[in-house]
Amino acid sequence: MGLSDGDTVSVELSHGERRLTVHAVVANAVAGENGEEAEIGLQFLVTDEALNERLSAFVEDVLGNA
């Protein structure tokens, strides 16, 4: 696994046609066992109110369409 706790990453969130690119810090990273994928916990870096609103709207859309 190439990620460690504290690493900064750029991730693209997608749901249907919606896409949102955000920066995040790896909060925890656990290697997968027996060929399973690693589990990565992220803390999003929200730098301004505009990004906060876009991320909130994205999450609401995901939860509303679940």
PDB file of C-alpha atoms in Angstrom:
ATOM      1  CA  MET A   1       0.000   0.000   0.000  1.00  0.00           C
ATOM      2  CA  GLY A   2       1.442   3.364  -0.988  1.00  0.00           C
ATOM      3  CA  LEU A   3      -0.514   5.613   1.394  1.00  0.00           C
ATOM      4  CA  SER A   4       0.275   6.392   5.009  1.00  0.00           C
ATOM      5  CA  ASP A   5      -1.500   8.265   7.770  1.00  0.00           C
ATOM      6  CA  GLY A   6      -0.997  12.012   7.256  1.00  0.00           C
ATOM      7  CA  ASP A   7      -0.458  11.884   3.486  1.00  0.00           C
ATOM      8  CA  THR A   8      -2.249  14.578   1.489  1.00  0.00           C
ATOM      9  CA  VAL A   9      -4.160  13.353  -1.553  1.00  0.00           C
ATOM     10  CA  SER A  10      -6.423  14.751  -4.254  1.00  0.00           C
ATOM     11  CA  VAL A  11      -9.559  12.677  -4.798  1.00  0.00           C
ATOM     12  CA  GLU A  12     -12.379  12.831  -7.308  1.00  0.00           C
ATOM     13  CA  LEU A  13     -15.784  12.041  -5.865  1.00  0.00           C
ATOM     14  CA  SER A  14     -18.371  10.930  -8.401  1.00  0.00           C
ATOM     15  CA  HIS A  15     -22.043  10.095  -8.282  1.00  0.00           C
ATOM     16  CA  GLY A  16     -23.991   9.756 -11.499  1.00  0.00           C
ATOM     17  CA  GLU A  17     -23.017  12.725 -13.647  1.00  0.00           C
ATOM     18  CA  ARG A  18     -21.708  14.779 -10.710  1.00  0.00           C
ATOM     19  CA  ARG A  19     -17.978  15.084 -10.112  1.00  0.00           C
ATOM     20  CA  LEU A  20     -16.153  16.938  -7.353  1.00  0.00           C
ATOM     21  CA  THR A  21     -12.392  17.057  -6.829  1.00  0.00           C
ATOM     22  CA  VAL A  22     -11.219  17.766  -3.281  1.00  0.00           C
ATOM     23  CA  HIS A  23      -8.004  17.531  -1.286  1.00  0.00           C
ATOM     24  CA  ALA A  24      -7.895  15.304   1.776  1.00  0.00           C
ATOM     25  CA  VAL A  25      -5.551  13.981   4.440  1.00  0.00           C
ATOM     26  CA  VAL A  26      -5.311  10.242   5.035  1.00  0.00           C
ATOM     27  CA  ALA A  27      -6.730   9.842   8.546  1.00  0.00           C
ATOM     28  CA  ASN A  28      -5.970   6.130   8.661  1.00  0.00           C
ATOM     29  CA  ALA A  29      -4.762   3.509   6.231  1.00  0.00           C
ATOM     30  CA  VAL A  30      -5.054  -0.227   6.804  1.00  0.00           C
ATOM     31  CA  ALA A  31      -3.578  -2.722   4.364  1.00  0.00           C
ATOM     32  CA  GLY A  32      -5.984  -5.296   2.993  1.00  0.00           C
ATOM     33  CA  GLU A  33      -5.558  -8.913   3.986  1.00  0.00           C
ATOM     34  CA  ASN A  34      -5.299 -11.845   1.592  1.00  0.00           C
ATOM     35  CA  GLY A  35      -5.464  -9.713  -1.552  1.00  0.00           C
ATOM     36  CA  GLU A  36      -8.340  -7.514  -0.349  1.00  0.00           C
ATOM     37  CA  GLU A  37      -8.278  -3.787  -1.056  1.00  0.00           C
ATOM     38  CA  ALA A  38      -6.822  -1.449   1.548  1.00  0.00           C
ATOM     39  CA  GLU A  39      -9.171   0.610   3.713  1.00  0.00           C
ATOM     40  CA  ILE A  40      -8.467   4.331   3.647  1.00  0.00           C
ATOM     41  CA  GLY A  41     -10.119   6.919   5.914  1.00  0.00           C
ATOM     42  CA  LEU A  42     -10.025  10.494   4.605  1.00  0.00           C
ATOM     43  CA  GLN A  43     -10.469  13.894   6.210  1.00  0.00           C
ATOM     44  CA  PHE A  44     -11.487  16.398   3.541  1.00  0.00           C
ATOM     45  CA  LEU A  45      -9.684  19.740   3.500  1.00  0.00           C
ATOM     46  CA  VAL A  46     -12.417  22.321   3.091  1.00  0.00           C
ATOM     47  CA  THR A  47     -10.679  25.633   2.497  1.00  0.00           C
ATOM     48  CA  ASP A  48     -13.570  28.022   1.924  1.00  0.00           C
ATOM     49  CA  GLU A  49     -17.331  28.398   2.145  1.00  0.00           C
ATOM     50  CA  ALA A  50     -17.849  27.804  -1.594  1.00  0.00           C
ATOM     51  CA  LEU A  51     -16.167  24.387  -1.370  1.00  0.00           C
ATOM     52  CA  ASN A  52     -18.130  23.618   1.784  1.00  0.00           C
ATOM     53  CA  GLU A  53     -21.387  24.340  -0.054  1.00  0.00           C
ATOM     54  CA  ARG A  54     -20.392  22.205  -3.082  1.00  0.00           C
ATOM     55  CA  LEU A  55     -19.344  19.289  -0.856  1.00  0.00           C
ATOM     56  CA  SER A  56     -22.536  19.548   1.231  1.00  0.00           C
ATOM     57  CA  ALA A  57     -24.694  19.605  -1.920  1.00  0.00           C
ATOM     58  CA  PHE A  58     -22.794  16.596  -3.279  1.00  0.00           C
ATOM     59  CA  VAL A  59     -23.343  14.582  -0.076  1.00  0.00           C
ATOM     60  CA  GLU A  60     -27.032  15.544   0.024  1.00  0.00           C
ATOM     61  CA  ASP A  61     -27.393  14.356  -3.588  1.00  0.00           C
ATOM     62  CA  VAL A  62     -25.732  11.025  -2.763  1.00  0.00           C
ATOM     63  CA  LEU A  63     -27.882  10.484   0.323  1.00  0.00           C
ATOM     64  CA  GLY A  64     -31.033  11.540  -1.500  1.00  0.00           C
ATOM     65  CA  ASN A  65     -30.392   9.012  -4.270  1.00  0.00           C
ATOM     66  CA  ALA A  66     -29.254   6.132  -2.084  1.00  0.00           C
TER      67      ALA A  66
END
